[in-house]
PDB file of C-alpha atoms in Angstrom:
ATOM      1  CA  MET A  13     -15.654 -12.005  24.379  1.00 53.00           C
ATOM      2  CA  LYS A  14     -16.079 -14.712  21.817  1.00 75.00           C
ATOM      3  CA  TYR A  15     -18.778 -15.787  19.471  1.00 84.00           C
ATOM      4  CA  SER A  16     -19.563 -19.427  18.792  1.00 85.00           C
ATOM      5  CA  ILE A  17     -19.565 -20.845  15.281  1.00 85.00           C
ATOM      6  CA  GLU A  18     -23.353 -20.918  15.330  1.00 86.00           C
ATOM      7  CA  GLN A  19     -23.544 -17.240  16.262  1.00 88.00           C
ATOM      8  CA  LEU A  20     -21.011 -16.374  13.558  1.00 89.00           C
ATOM      9  CA  LYS A  21     -22.874 -18.395  10.949  1.00 89.00           C
ATOM     10  CA  LYS A  22     -26.053 -16.472  11.710  1.00 89.00           C
ATOM     11  CA  GLN A  23     -24.480 -13.040  11.228  1.00 90.00           C
ATOM     12  CA  PRO A  24     -26.596 -10.920   8.860  1.00 91.00           C
ATOM     13  CA  TYR A  25     -25.032  -8.989   5.996  1.00 91.00           C
ATOM     14  CA  PHE A  26     -26.312  -5.736   7.443  1.00 92.00           C
ATOM     15  CA  LYS A  27     -26.721  -4.440  10.977  1.00 92.00           C
ATOM     16  CA  ILE A  28     -27.950  -1.090  12.202  1.00 93.00           C
ATOM     17  CA  GLY A  29     -24.497   0.116  13.329  1.00 91.00           C
ATOM     18  CA  ASP A  30     -23.224  -0.280   9.770  1.00 94.00           C
ATOM     19  CA  ILE A  31     -24.907   3.010   8.897  1.00 94.00           C
ATOM     20  CA  ILE A  32     -22.485   4.871  11.185  1.00 94.00           C
ATOM     21  CA  ILE A  33     -19.472   3.105   9.680  1.00 93.00           C
ATOM     22  CA  TYR A  34     -20.571   3.651   6.078  1.00 95.00           C
ATOM     23  CA  ALA A  35     -21.353   7.317   6.873  1.00 95.00           C
ATOM     24  CA  LEU A  36     -17.875   7.745   8.392  1.00 94.00           C
ATOM     25  CA  VAL A  37     -16.213   6.175   5.360  1.00 93.00           C
ATOM     26  CA  ALA A  38     -18.327   8.338   3.030  1.00 93.00           C
ATOM     27  CA  ILE A  39     -17.300  11.481   4.931  1.00 93.00           C
ATOM     28  CA  ILE A  40     -13.627  10.503   4.583  1.00 90.00           C
ATOM     29  CA  THR A  41     -14.054   9.931   0.834  1.00 87.00           C
ATOM     30  CA  ILE A  42     -15.891  13.216   0.286  1.00 89.00           C
ATOM     31  CA  THR A  43     -13.352  15.181   2.339  1.00 88.00           C
ATOM     32  CA  LEU A  44     -10.515  13.683   0.314  1.00 83.00           C
ATOM     33  CA  SER A  45     -12.185  14.540  -2.984  1.00 80.00           C
ATOM     34  CA  VAL A  46     -12.748  18.117  -1.866  1.00 81.00           C
ATOM     35  CA  VAL A  47      -9.171  18.489  -0.634  1.00 77.00           C
ATOM     36  CA  PHE A  48      -7.461  16.927  -3.631  1.00 73.00           C
ATOM     37  CA  LEU A  49      -9.727  17.648  -6.586  1.00 68.00           C
ATOM     38  CA  ILE A  50     -10.281  21.389  -6.272  1.00 61.00           C
ATOM     39  CA  PRO A  51      -6.784  22.874  -6.001  1.00 54.00           C
ATOM     40  CA  LYS A  52      -5.522  20.965  -8.976  1.00 54.00           C
ATOM     41  CA  GLU A  53      -2.771  22.781 -10.760  1.00 64.00           C
ATOM     42  CA  ASP A  54      -0.809  21.797 -13.776  1.00 73.00           C
ATOM     43  CA  ARG A  55       2.911  22.233 -13.757  1.00 80.00           C
ATOM     44  CA  ALA A  56       5.394  22.152 -16.576  1.00 85.00           C
ATOM     45  CA  LEU A  57       8.335  19.771 -16.507  1.00 89.00           C
ATOM     46  CA  ASP A  58      11.470  21.906 -16.785  1.00 90.00           C
ATOM     47  CA  LYS A  59      13.978  19.877 -14.830  1.00 92.00           C
ATOM     48  CA  VAL A  60      14.497  16.470 -13.297  1.00 93.00           C
ATOM     49  CA  CYS A  61      16.677  16.270 -10.199  1.00 94.00           C
ATOM     50  CA  ILE A  62      18.147  13.096  -8.758  1.00 94.00           C
ATOM     51  CA  TYR A  63      19.016  13.036  -5.078  1.00 93.00           C
ATOM     52  CA  TYR A  64      21.037  10.545  -3.101  1.00 91.00           C
ATOM     53  CA  LYS A  65      20.473  10.879   0.670  1.00 86.00           C
ATOM     54  CA  ASP A  66      19.228  14.480   0.293  1.00 83.00           C
ATOM     55  CA  ALA A  67      22.225  15.531  -1.804  1.00 89.00           C
ATOM     56  CA  LEU A  68      21.574  16.613  -5.377  1.00 93.00           C
ATOM     57  CA  ILE A  69      23.769  14.418  -7.542  1.00 94.00           C
ATOM     58  CA  TYR A  70      22.350  14.909 -11.028  1.00 94.00           C
ATOM     59  CA  GLU A  71      20.187  17.427 -12.803  1.00 93.00           C
ATOM     60  CA  TYR A  72      18.610  17.216 -16.284  1.00 93.00           C
ATOM     61  CA  ASP A  73      17.353  20.336 -18.011  1.00 92.00           C
ATOM     62  CA  PHE A  74      14.573  19.687 -20.536  1.00 90.00           C
ATOM     63  CA  THR A  75      14.877  23.064 -22.289  1.00 89.00           C
ATOM     64  CA  SER A  76      18.513  22.556 -23.214  1.00 88.00           C
ATOM     65  CA  GLY A  77      18.242  18.750 -23.225  1.00 87.00           C
ATOM     66  CA  LYS A  78      21.411  18.412 -21.207  1.00 88.00           C
ATOM     67  CA  GLY A  79      22.261  16.695 -17.974  1.00 90.00           C
ATOM     68  CA  LYS A  80      24.717  17.801 -15.327  1.00 91.00           C
ATOM     69  CA  VAL A  81      26.422  15.768 -12.632  1.00 93.00           C
ATOM     70  CA  THR A  82      27.025  17.679  -9.414  1.00 91.00           C
ATOM     71  CA  ASP A  83      30.729  18.220  -8.661  1.00 91.00           C
ATOM     72  CA  GLY A  84      32.058  15.560  -6.340  1.00 90.00           C
ATOM     73  CA  TYR A  85      29.573  12.913  -7.446  1.00 91.00           C
ATOM     74  CA  GLN A  86      31.170  12.024 -10.798  1.00 90.00           C
ATOM     75  CA  SER A  87      32.139   8.595  -9.508  1.00 91.00           C
ATOM     76  CA  TYR A  88      28.504   7.812  -8.649  1.00 92.00           C
ATOM     77  CA  VAL A  89      26.860   8.808 -11.905  1.00 93.00           C
ATOM     78  CA  ALA A  90      27.363   7.519 -15.442  1.00 92.00           C
ATOM     79  CA  GLU A  91      25.457   9.068 -18.298  1.00 91.00           C
ATOM     80  CA  GLN A  92      24.916   7.743 -21.798  1.00 90.00           C
ATOM     81  CA  THR A  93      22.691   8.778 -24.687  1.00 89.00           C
ATOM     82  CA  LYS A  94      20.868   6.206 -26.792  1.00 85.00           C
ATOM     83  CA  ASN A  95      18.370   7.203 -29.525  1.00 84.00           C
ATOM     84  CA  ASP A  96      16.980  10.400 -27.944  1.00 85.00           C
ATOM     85  CA  LYS A  97      17.033   8.772 -24.530  1.00 90.00           C
ATOM     86  CA  THR A  98      19.450   9.583 -21.764  1.00 91.00           C
ATOM     87  CA  LEU A  99      20.302   6.707 -19.484  1.00 93.00           C
ATOM     88  CA  VAL A 100      21.690   7.704 -16.110  1.00 94.00           C
ATOM     89  CA  THR A 101      23.252   4.930 -14.052  1.00 94.00           C
ATOM     90  CA  ILE A 102      23.688   5.675 -10.370  1.00 94.00           C
ATOM     91  CA  SER A 103      25.971   3.374  -8.411  1.00 93.00           C
ATOM     92  CA  THR A 104      26.283   3.981  -4.698  1.00 92.00           C
ATOM     93  CA  LYS A 105      27.161   1.709  -1.829  1.00 90.00           C
ATOM     94  CA  ASP A 106      23.429   1.184  -1.292  1.00 87.00           C
ATOM     95  CA  GLY A 107      22.842  -0.189  -4.765  1.00 90.00           C
ATOM     96  CA  GLU A 108      22.539   0.492  -8.456  1.00 93.00           C
ATOM     97  CA  ASN A 109      19.712   2.307 -10.237  1.00 93.00           C
ATOM     98  CA  GLU A 110      19.158   3.223 -13.846  1.00 94.00           C
ATOM     99  CA  VAL A 111      17.068   6.269 -14.707  1.00 94.00           C
ATOM    100  CA  GLU A 112      15.716   6.788 -18.206  1.00 94.00           C
ATOM    101  CA  ILE A 113      15.106  10.373 -19.335  1.00 93.00           C
ATOM    102  CA  ALA A 114      13.511  11.189 -22.683  1.00 91.00           C
ATOM    103  CA  LYS A 115      11.816  14.195 -24.262  1.00 86.00           C
ATOM    104  CA  ALA A 116       8.970  14.702 -21.800  1.00 86.00           C
ATOM    105  CA  TYR A 117       9.358  12.124 -19.072  1.00 91.00           C
ATOM    106  CA  ALA A 118      11.734  10.443 -16.671  1.00 93.00           C
ATOM    107  CA  LEU A 119      11.395   7.002 -15.146  1.00 93.00           C
ATOM    108  CA  MET A 120      13.263   4.412 -13.125  1.00 93.00           C
ATOM    109  CA  ALA A 121      14.280   1.762 -15.627  1.00 92.00           C
ATOM    110  CA  LYS A 122      16.195  -0.618 -13.390  1.00 90.00           C
ATOM    111  CA  SER A 123      16.922  -1.064  -9.730  1.00 90.00           C
ATOM    112  CA  ASP A 124      18.596  -3.757  -7.674  1.00 89.00           C
ATOM    113  CA  CYS A 125      16.887  -2.679  -4.423  1.00 82.00           C
ATOM    114  CA  SER A 126      14.666  -5.739  -4.073  1.00 74.00           C
ATOM    115  CA  SER A 127      13.207  -8.538  -6.120  1.00 70.00           C
ATOM    116  CA  TYR A 128       9.987  -6.563  -6.256  1.00 70.00           C
ATOM    117  CA  ALA A 129      11.500  -3.122  -7.103  1.00 75.00           C
ATOM    118  CA  ASP A 130       8.615  -0.849  -6.226  1.00 75.00           C
ATOM    119  CA  CYS A 131      10.359   2.148  -7.774  1.00 82.00           C
ATOM    120  CA  VAL A 132      10.410   0.501 -11.206  1.00 84.00           C
ATOM    121  CA  ARG A 133       7.080  -1.251 -11.178  1.00 77.00           C
ATOM    122  CA  SER A 134       4.772   0.893  -9.063  1.00 75.00           C
ATOM    123  CA  PHE A 135       5.749   4.489  -9.704  1.00 81.00           C
ATOM    124  CA  ARG A 136       4.390   6.202 -12.769  1.00 82.00           C
ATOM    125  CA  PRO A 137       6.852   8.125 -14.967  1.00 89.00           C
ATOM    126  CA  ILE A 138       7.521  11.749 -14.049  1.00 91.00           C
ATOM    127  CA  ARG A 139       5.608  13.904 -16.531  1.00 89.00           C
ATOM    128  CA  GLN A 140       5.171  17.184 -14.697  1.00 86.00           C
ATOM    129  CA  GLY A 141       6.677  19.278 -11.933  1.00 85.00           C
ATOM    130  CA  GLY A 142       6.012  17.855  -8.491  1.00 81.00           C
ATOM    131  CA  ASP A 143       5.955  14.214  -9.645  1.00 84.00           C
ATOM    132  CA  MET A 144       8.476  11.981  -7.980  1.00 86.00           C
ATOM    133  CA  ILE A 145       9.888   8.484  -7.883  1.00 89.00           C
ATOM    134  CA  ILE A 146      11.418   7.204  -4.685  1.00 87.00           C
ATOM    135  CA  CYS A 147      13.623   4.191  -4.143  1.00 87.00           C
ATOM    136  CA  LEU A 148      13.767   3.922  -0.359  1.00 82.00           C
ATOM    137  CA  PRO A 149      16.255   1.043   0.012  1.00 83.00           C
ATOM    138  CA  ASN A 150      18.811   2.711  -2.260  1.00 88.00           C
ATOM    139  CA  ASN A 151      18.113   6.221  -0.905  1.00 87.00           C
ATOM    140  CA  ILE A 152      17.443   7.568  -4.387  1.00 91.00           C
ATOM    141  CA  ARG A 153      14.825  10.196  -5.076  1.00 91.00           C
ATOM    142  CA  ILE A 154      13.929  11.558  -8.525  1.00 92.00           C
ATOM    143  CA  ILE A 155      11.933  14.764  -8.514  1.00 91.00           C
ATOM    144  CA  GLY A 156      10.385  16.676 -11.419  1.00 91.00           C
ATOM    145  CA  GLU A 157      10.520  20.445 -11.187  1.00 89.00           C
ATOM    146  CA  GLY A 158       8.655  23.071 -13.108  1.00 86.00           C
ATOM    147  CA  LYS A 159       6.610  26.242 -12.973  1.00 82.00           C
ATOM    148  CA  VAL A 160       2.883  26.239 -12.329  1.00 78.00           C
ATOM    149  CA  LEU A 161       1.010  26.674 -15.596  1.00 71.00           C
ATOM    150  CA  GLN A 162      -1.810  29.117 -15.109  1.00 60.00           C
ATOM    151  CA  ASN A 163      -4.780  29.268 -17.443  1.00 50.00           C
ATOM    152  CA  GLU A 164      -3.042  26.992 -19.821  1.00 46.00           C
ATOM    153  CA  ILE A 165      -4.091  23.611 -20.996  1.00 46.00           C
ATOM    154  CA  ARG A 166      -1.439  20.972 -20.689  1.00 43.00           C
ATOM    155  CA  LEU A 167      -1.542  18.544 -23.566  1.00 41.00           C
TER     156      LEU A 167
ATOM    157  CA  MET B  14      -2.548 -22.446  29.378  1.00 46.00           C
ATOM    158  CA  LYS B  15      -5.824 -23.074  27.692  1.00 57.00           C
ATOM    159  CA  ARG B  16      -5.266 -20.344  25.099  1.00 61.00           C
ATOM    160  CA  LEU B  17      -2.510 -22.088  23.249  1.00 72.00           C
ATOM    161  CA  SER B  18      -3.913 -25.500  22.548  1.00 83.00           C
ATOM    162  CA  VAL B  19      -2.185 -27.530  19.840  1.00 87.00           C
ATOM    163  CA  LYS B  20      -5.254 -27.299  17.603  1.00 86.00           C
ATOM    164  CA  LYS B  21      -5.298 -23.517  17.841  1.00 87.00           C
ATOM    165  CA  VAL B  22      -1.603 -23.171  17.076  1.00 90.00           C
ATOM    166  CA  ALA B  23      -1.972 -25.501  14.103  1.00 91.00           C
ATOM    167  CA  LEU B  24      -4.994 -23.623  12.774  1.00 91.00           C
ATOM    168  CA  LEU B  25      -3.229 -20.295  13.241  1.00 92.00           C
ATOM    169  CA  GLY B  26      -0.252 -21.682  11.328  1.00 94.00           C
ATOM    170  CA  VAL B  27      -2.446 -22.796   8.436  1.00 94.00           C
ATOM    171  CA  LEU B  28      -4.263 -19.446   8.327  1.00 94.00           C
ATOM    172  CA  THR B  29      -0.944 -17.569   8.412  1.00 95.00           C
ATOM    173  CA  ALA B  30       0.442 -19.686   5.576  1.00 96.00           C
ATOM    174  CA  LEU B  31      -2.672 -19.089   3.439  1.00 95.00           C
ATOM    175  CA  SER B  32      -2.570 -15.392   4.231  1.00 95.00           C
ATOM    176  CA  LEU B  33       1.107 -15.179   3.300  1.00 94.00           C
ATOM    177  CA  LEU B  34       0.448 -17.039   0.063  1.00 94.00           C
ATOM    178  CA  MET B  35      -2.305 -14.563  -0.877  1.00 91.00           C
ATOM    179  CA  PHE B  36      -0.019 -11.668   0.070  1.00 88.00           C
ATOM    180  CA  ILE B  37       2.768 -12.920  -2.202  1.00 87.00           C
ATOM    181  CA  VAL B  38       0.528 -13.780  -5.150  1.00 87.00           C
ATOM    182  CA  GLU B  39      -1.151 -10.399  -4.886  1.00 84.00           C
ATOM    183  CA  SER B  40       2.020  -8.365  -4.694  1.00 78.00           C
ATOM    184  CA  LEU B  41       3.209 -10.045  -7.869  1.00 76.00           C
ATOM    185  CA  LEU B  42       0.019  -9.083  -9.684  1.00 74.00           C
ATOM    186  CA  SER B  43      -0.999  -5.803  -8.069  1.00 59.00           C
ATOM    187  CA  SER B  44       1.198  -3.200  -9.703  1.00 55.00           C
ATOM    188  CA  LEU B  45      -0.119  -4.132 -13.122  1.00 52.00           C
ATOM    189  CA  VAL B  46      -3.336  -2.294 -12.351  1.00 53.00           C
ATOM    190  CA  LEU B  47      -2.516   0.733 -10.236  1.00 57.00           C
ATOM    191  CA  PRO B  48       0.519   1.691  -8.175  1.00 57.00           C
ATOM    192  CA  GLY B  49       0.162   0.645  -4.577  1.00 59.00           C
ATOM    193  CA  ALA B  50      -3.326  -0.774  -4.960  1.00 70.00           C
ATOM    194  CA  LYS B  51      -4.051  -4.275  -3.716  1.00 77.00           C
ATOM    195  CA  ILE B  52      -7.276  -6.102  -2.959  1.00 83.00           C
ATOM    196  CA  GLY B  53      -5.899  -7.335   0.336  1.00 86.00           C
ATOM    197  CA  LEU B  54      -7.236 -10.864  -0.034  1.00 90.00           C
ATOM    198  CA  SER B  55      -4.771 -11.917   2.657  1.00 92.00           C
ATOM    199  CA  ASN B  56      -7.008 -10.083   5.112  1.00 94.00           C
ATOM    200  CA  ILE B  57      -9.701 -12.723   4.641  1.00 95.00           C
ATOM    201  CA  PHE B  58      -7.512 -14.901   6.825  1.00 95.00           C
ATOM    202  CA  THR B  59      -6.822 -12.089   9.277  1.00 95.00           C
ATOM    203  CA  LEU B  60     -10.560 -11.723   9.800  1.00 95.00           C
ATOM    204  CA  LEU B  61     -11.063 -15.493   9.984  1.00 94.00           C
ATOM    205  CA  SER B  62      -8.420 -15.789  12.680  1.00 93.00           C
ATOM    206  CA  LEU B  63     -10.021 -12.888  14.561  1.00 94.00           C
ATOM    207  CA  PHE B  64     -13.428 -14.549  14.509  1.00 92.00           C
ATOM    208  CA  LEU B  65     -12.389 -18.176  14.931  1.00 90.00           C
ATOM    209  CA  LEU B  66      -9.365 -17.825  17.212  1.00 90.00           C
ATOM    210  CA  GLY B  67      -9.314 -14.400  18.839  1.00 91.00           C
ATOM    211  CA  PRO B  68      -7.753 -10.919  18.839  1.00 93.00           C
ATOM    212  CA  ILE B  69      -4.230 -11.906  19.929  1.00 93.00           C
ATOM    213  CA  GLU B  70      -4.025 -14.613  17.264  1.00 93.00           C
ATOM    214  CA  ALA B  71      -5.123 -12.084  14.623  1.00 95.00           C
ATOM    215  CA  ILE B  72      -2.301  -9.725  15.651  1.00 96.00           C
ATOM    216  CA  ILE B  73       0.217 -12.587  15.558  1.00 95.00           C
ATOM    217  CA  LEU B  74      -0.998 -13.474  12.052  1.00 96.00           C
ATOM    218  CA  VAL B  75      -0.637  -9.893  10.790  1.00 95.00           C
ATOM    219  CA  VAL B  76       2.882  -9.517  12.203  1.00 95.00           C
ATOM    220  CA  ALA B  77       3.999 -12.886  10.824  1.00 95.00           C
ATOM    221  CA  ARG B  78       2.485 -12.245   7.406  1.00 93.00           C
ATOM    222  CA  THR B  79       3.908  -8.751   6.930  1.00 92.00           C
ATOM    223  CA  VAL B  80       7.381  -9.654   8.210  1.00 92.00           C
ATOM    224  CA  LEU B  81       7.619 -12.846   6.119  1.00 92.00           C
ATOM    225  CA  GLY B  82       5.926 -11.212   3.137  1.00 89.00           C
ATOM    226  CA  SER B  83       8.372  -8.303   3.133  1.00 86.00           C
ATOM    227  CA  VAL B  84      11.337 -10.659   3.412  1.00 86.00           C
ATOM    228  CA  ILE B  85      10.105 -12.754   0.496  1.00 85.00           C
ATOM    229  CA  VAL B  86       8.728 -10.246  -2.010  1.00 79.00           C
ATOM    230  CA  GLY B  87       9.456  -6.774  -0.728  1.00 69.00           C
ATOM    231  CA  SER B  88      12.145  -4.879   1.046  1.00 70.00           C
ATOM    232  CA  LEU B  89      12.694  -3.951   4.668  1.00 74.00           C
ATOM    233  CA  SER B  90      11.561  -0.379   4.063  1.00 73.00           C
ATOM    234  CA  GLN B  91       8.283  -1.738   2.742  1.00 76.00           C
ATOM    235  CA  LEU B  92       7.882  -3.484   6.079  1.00 85.00           C
ATOM    236  CA  MET B  93       7.721  -0.124   7.866  1.00 83.00           C
ATOM    237  CA  PHE B  94       4.498   0.898   6.221  1.00 79.00           C
ATOM    238  CA  SER B  95       2.864  -2.470   5.747  1.00 85.00           C
ATOM    239  CA  LEU B  96       3.454  -3.409   9.379  1.00 92.00           C
ATOM    240  CA  THR B  97       2.208  -0.146  10.898  1.00 93.00           C
ATOM    241  CA  ALA B  98      -0.823  -0.032   8.624  1.00 92.00           C
ATOM    242  CA  GLY B  99      -1.558  -3.720   9.149  1.00 93.00           C
ATOM    243  CA  LEU B 100      -1.351  -3.402  12.927  1.00 95.00           C
ATOM    244  CA  VAL B 101      -3.446  -0.229  13.145  1.00 96.00           C
ATOM    245  CA  SER B 102      -6.171  -1.661  10.925  1.00 95.00           C
ATOM    246  CA  VAL B 103      -6.306  -4.994  12.746  1.00 96.00           C
ATOM    247  CA  ILE B 104      -6.476  -3.163  16.089  1.00 96.00           C
ATOM    248  CA  VAL B 105      -9.416  -1.092  14.788  1.00 95.00           C
ATOM    249  CA  ALA B 106     -11.117  -4.325  13.685  1.00 95.00           C
ATOM    250  CA  ILE B 107     -10.485  -5.858  17.125  1.00 96.00           C
ATOM    251  CA  ILE B 108     -11.886  -2.814  18.960  1.00 95.00           C
ATOM    252  CA  ILE B 109     -15.071  -2.958  16.892  1.00 94.00           C
ATOM    253  CA  TYR B 110     -15.285  -6.726  17.318  1.00 94.00           C
ATOM    254  CA  ILE B 111     -15.029  -6.434  21.094  1.00 93.00           C
ATOM    255  CA  LEU B 112     -17.167  -3.341  21.634  1.00 93.00           C
ATOM    256  CA  ALA B 113     -19.765  -3.283  18.903  1.00 91.00           C
ATOM    257  CA  PHE B 114     -19.972  -6.591  17.070  1.00 92.00           C
ATOM    258  CA  ASP B 115     -23.636  -6.996  18.003  1.00 91.00           C
ATOM    259  CA  LYS B 116     -24.382  -3.840  16.028  1.00 92.00           C
ATOM    260  CA  VAL B 117     -21.852  -3.980  13.188  1.00 94.00           C
ATOM    261  CA  SER B 118     -21.686  -6.563  10.394  1.00 94.00           C
ATOM    262  CA  ILE B 119     -18.550  -8.354   9.206  1.00 94.00           C
ATOM    263  CA  ILE B 120     -18.662  -6.432   5.906  1.00 95.00           C
ATOM    264  CA  ALA B 121     -18.803  -2.992   7.554  1.00 95.00           C
ATOM    265  CA  LEU B 122     -15.963  -3.989   9.894  1.00 95.00           C
ATOM    266  CA  SER B 123     -13.872  -5.035   6.906  1.00 96.00           C
ATOM    267  CA  VAL B 124     -14.662  -1.823   4.979  1.00 96.00           C
ATOM    268  CA  LEU B 125     -13.625   0.400   7.904  1.00 95.00           C
ATOM    269  CA  SER B 126     -10.484  -1.622   8.492  1.00 95.00           C
ATOM    270  CA  ALA B 127      -9.478  -1.397   4.807  1.00 94.00           C
ATOM    271  CA  THR B 128     -10.063   2.360   4.710  1.00 94.00           C
ATOM    272  CA  ILE B 129      -7.929   2.901   7.803  1.00 94.00           C
ATOM    273  CA  HIS B 130      -5.246   0.618   6.378  1.00 93.00           C
ATOM    274  CA  ASN B 131      -4.971   2.783   3.256  1.00 90.00           C
ATOM    275  CA  ILE B 132      -4.903   6.062   5.154  1.00 90.00           C
ATOM    276  CA  VAL B 133      -2.249   4.899   7.636  1.00 91.00           C
ATOM    277  CA  GLN B 134      -0.101   3.359   4.920  1.00 86.00           C
ATOM    278  CA  THR B 135      -0.115   6.517   2.818  1.00 85.00           C
ATOM    279  CA  ALA B 136       0.513   8.699   5.879  1.00 86.00           C
ATOM    280  CA  VAL B 137       3.526   6.595   6.908  1.00 86.00           C
ATOM    281  CA  PHE B 138       4.827   6.650   3.341  1.00 80.00           C
ATOM    282  CA  CYS B 139       4.560  10.458   3.273  1.00 80.00           C
ATOM    283  CA  LEU B 140       6.305  10.671   6.668  1.00 82.00           C
ATOM    284  CA  ILE B 141       9.196   8.485   5.524  1.00 77.00           C
ATOM    285  CA  THR B 142       9.652  10.302   2.242  1.00 72.00           C
ATOM    286  CA  MET B 143       8.946  13.716   3.812  1.00 70.00           C
ATOM    287  CA  SER B 144       6.680  14.706   0.956  1.00 68.00           C
ATOM    288  CA  THR B 145       2.963  15.235   0.691  1.00 68.00           C
ATOM    289  CA  THR B 146       2.778  14.528  -3.042  1.00 65.00           C
ATOM    290  CA  TYR B 147       1.702  10.956  -2.634  1.00 69.00           C
ATOM    291  CA  PHE B 148      -0.997  11.842  -0.146  1.00 73.00           C
ATOM    292  CA  SER B 149      -3.173  12.585  -3.159  1.00 71.00           C
ATOM    293  CA  LEU B 150      -3.004   8.880  -4.000  1.00 73.00           C
ATOM    294  CA  LEU B 151      -5.598   8.481  -1.248  1.00 80.00           C
ATOM    295  CA  LEU B 152      -8.118   9.973  -3.604  1.00 79.00           C
ATOM    296  CA  TYR B 153      -8.340   6.708  -5.465  1.00 78.00           C
ATOM    297  CA  LEU B 154      -6.880   4.406  -2.793  1.00 82.00           C
ATOM    298  CA  VAL B 155      -9.748   5.052  -0.369  1.00 87.00           C
ATOM    299  CA  PRO B 156     -12.635   4.315  -2.778  1.00 87.00           C
ATOM    300  CA  LEU B 157     -10.773   1.238  -4.043  1.00 87.00           C
ATOM    301  CA  GLY B 158     -10.143   0.248  -0.432  1.00 89.00           C
ATOM    302  CA  ILE B 159     -13.859   0.431   0.285  1.00 92.00           C
ATOM    303  CA  ILE B 160     -14.642  -1.916  -2.603  1.00 92.00           C
ATOM    304  CA  ALA B 161     -11.791  -4.250  -1.662  1.00 92.00           C
ATOM    305  CA  GLY B 162     -12.819  -4.187   2.000  1.00 94.00           C
ATOM    306  CA  ALA B 163     -16.394  -5.038   1.109  1.00 95.00           C
ATOM    307  CA  LEU B 164     -15.195  -7.911  -1.091  1.00 94.00           C
ATOM    308  CA  VAL B 165     -12.992  -9.276   1.701  1.00 95.00           C
ATOM    309  CA  GLY B 166     -15.905  -8.941   4.147  1.00 95.00           C
ATOM    310  CA  VAL B 167     -18.315 -10.802   1.878  1.00 96.00           C
ATOM    311  CA  VAL B 168     -15.841 -13.618   1.208  1.00 96.00           C
ATOM    312  CA  THR B 169     -15.072 -13.963   4.944  1.00 95.00           C
ATOM    313  CA  GLN B 170     -18.748 -14.102   5.831  1.00 94.00           C
ATOM    314  CA  MET B 171     -19.428 -16.658   3.081  1.00 94.00           C
ATOM    315  CA  LEU B 172     -16.528 -18.812   4.302  1.00 93.00           C
ATOM    316  CA  ILE B 173     -17.828 -18.759   7.865  1.00 92.00           C
ATOM    317  CA  LYS B 174     -21.334 -19.493   6.657  1.00 91.00           C
ATOM    318  CA  TYR B 175     -20.411 -22.451   4.468  1.00 91.00           C
ATOM    319  CA  ILE B 176     -17.779 -24.140   6.648  1.00 87.00           C
ATOM    320  CA  PRO B 177     -19.642 -27.306   7.696  1.00 88.00           C
ATOM    321  CA  LYS B 178     -20.561 -27.024  11.359  1.00 84.00           C
ATOM    322  CA  SER B 179     -19.176 -30.428  12.249  1.00 84.00           C
ATOM    323  CA  PHE B 180     -15.838 -29.541  10.644  1.00 81.00           C
ATOM    324  CA  ALA B 181     -15.642 -26.181  12.414  1.00 79.00           C
ATOM    325  CA  GLU B 182     -16.383 -27.797  15.776  1.00 78.00           C
ATOM    326  CA  LYS B 183     -13.597 -30.305  15.267  1.00 77.00           C
ATOM    327  CA  LEU B 184     -11.210 -27.472  14.442  1.00 75.00           C
ATOM    328  CA  LEU B 185     -11.872 -25.406  17.514  1.00 71.00           C
TER     329      LEU B 185
END
């Protein structure tokens, strides 16, 4: 099954079967909007948890403004405060990551996972419960936790 | 073997190199706009190799591009989702090309392929990370994918249309 150059050159921009394909794509888009737009809930950001290979290694509480390293992981985590910002450096045998936590957000500031560092460049900062940043190569996962805000407007 | 003539291998090599170049340039620019969103200009060459060379060559191009691309700009874990998504979407394109190309245009084929690419990639990402949070990214990834797919389709069709016939015949 092969088309010659002449046949390919004569291809129109629209053929009758396109309708089916465009309809299918439209159905997918509409379904997604219905699924993801309606049950939209706002959540507060109470805590940020950092996991290494499914083990909780560090926890930051926004109400008290204090961080806590899980017992047994002190050698992995270094914490320092710099002008209202808390910098958490995580060094494991998989690599080194630096997480920046400030008043209402947390983000991955540095990572040595790859030259591209998806976790630093692609993920948006955590601003509410349920947000997360994942660094797959270094097995680090940062998750925001918080209660669902009902009938409240999040500013 | 008639399939693997020197000309074909050379052309496939050139297409793969161009595709890889697009892939690298794009991944350096993409995250400035939206996380995870790319136009997928490298797929212009995937489609060209499908039309000019054949289905098997298109699969070879996708595998080579994603493996080399991940080694150069990404990480090995990125390979897991770009390879699965790339393969699934190219296979969908091939199935349509073989079964229904007389009824479906290049642009529609590209749009469907891009949509499936986005869905598979997000699904694999959610499977790896065991979380459904990022599934909601599809809400904007799919519409953007449709636009990007259409763009790739139009460019591919234009390229095929304006390659001089004498040149194309010498190539193949």
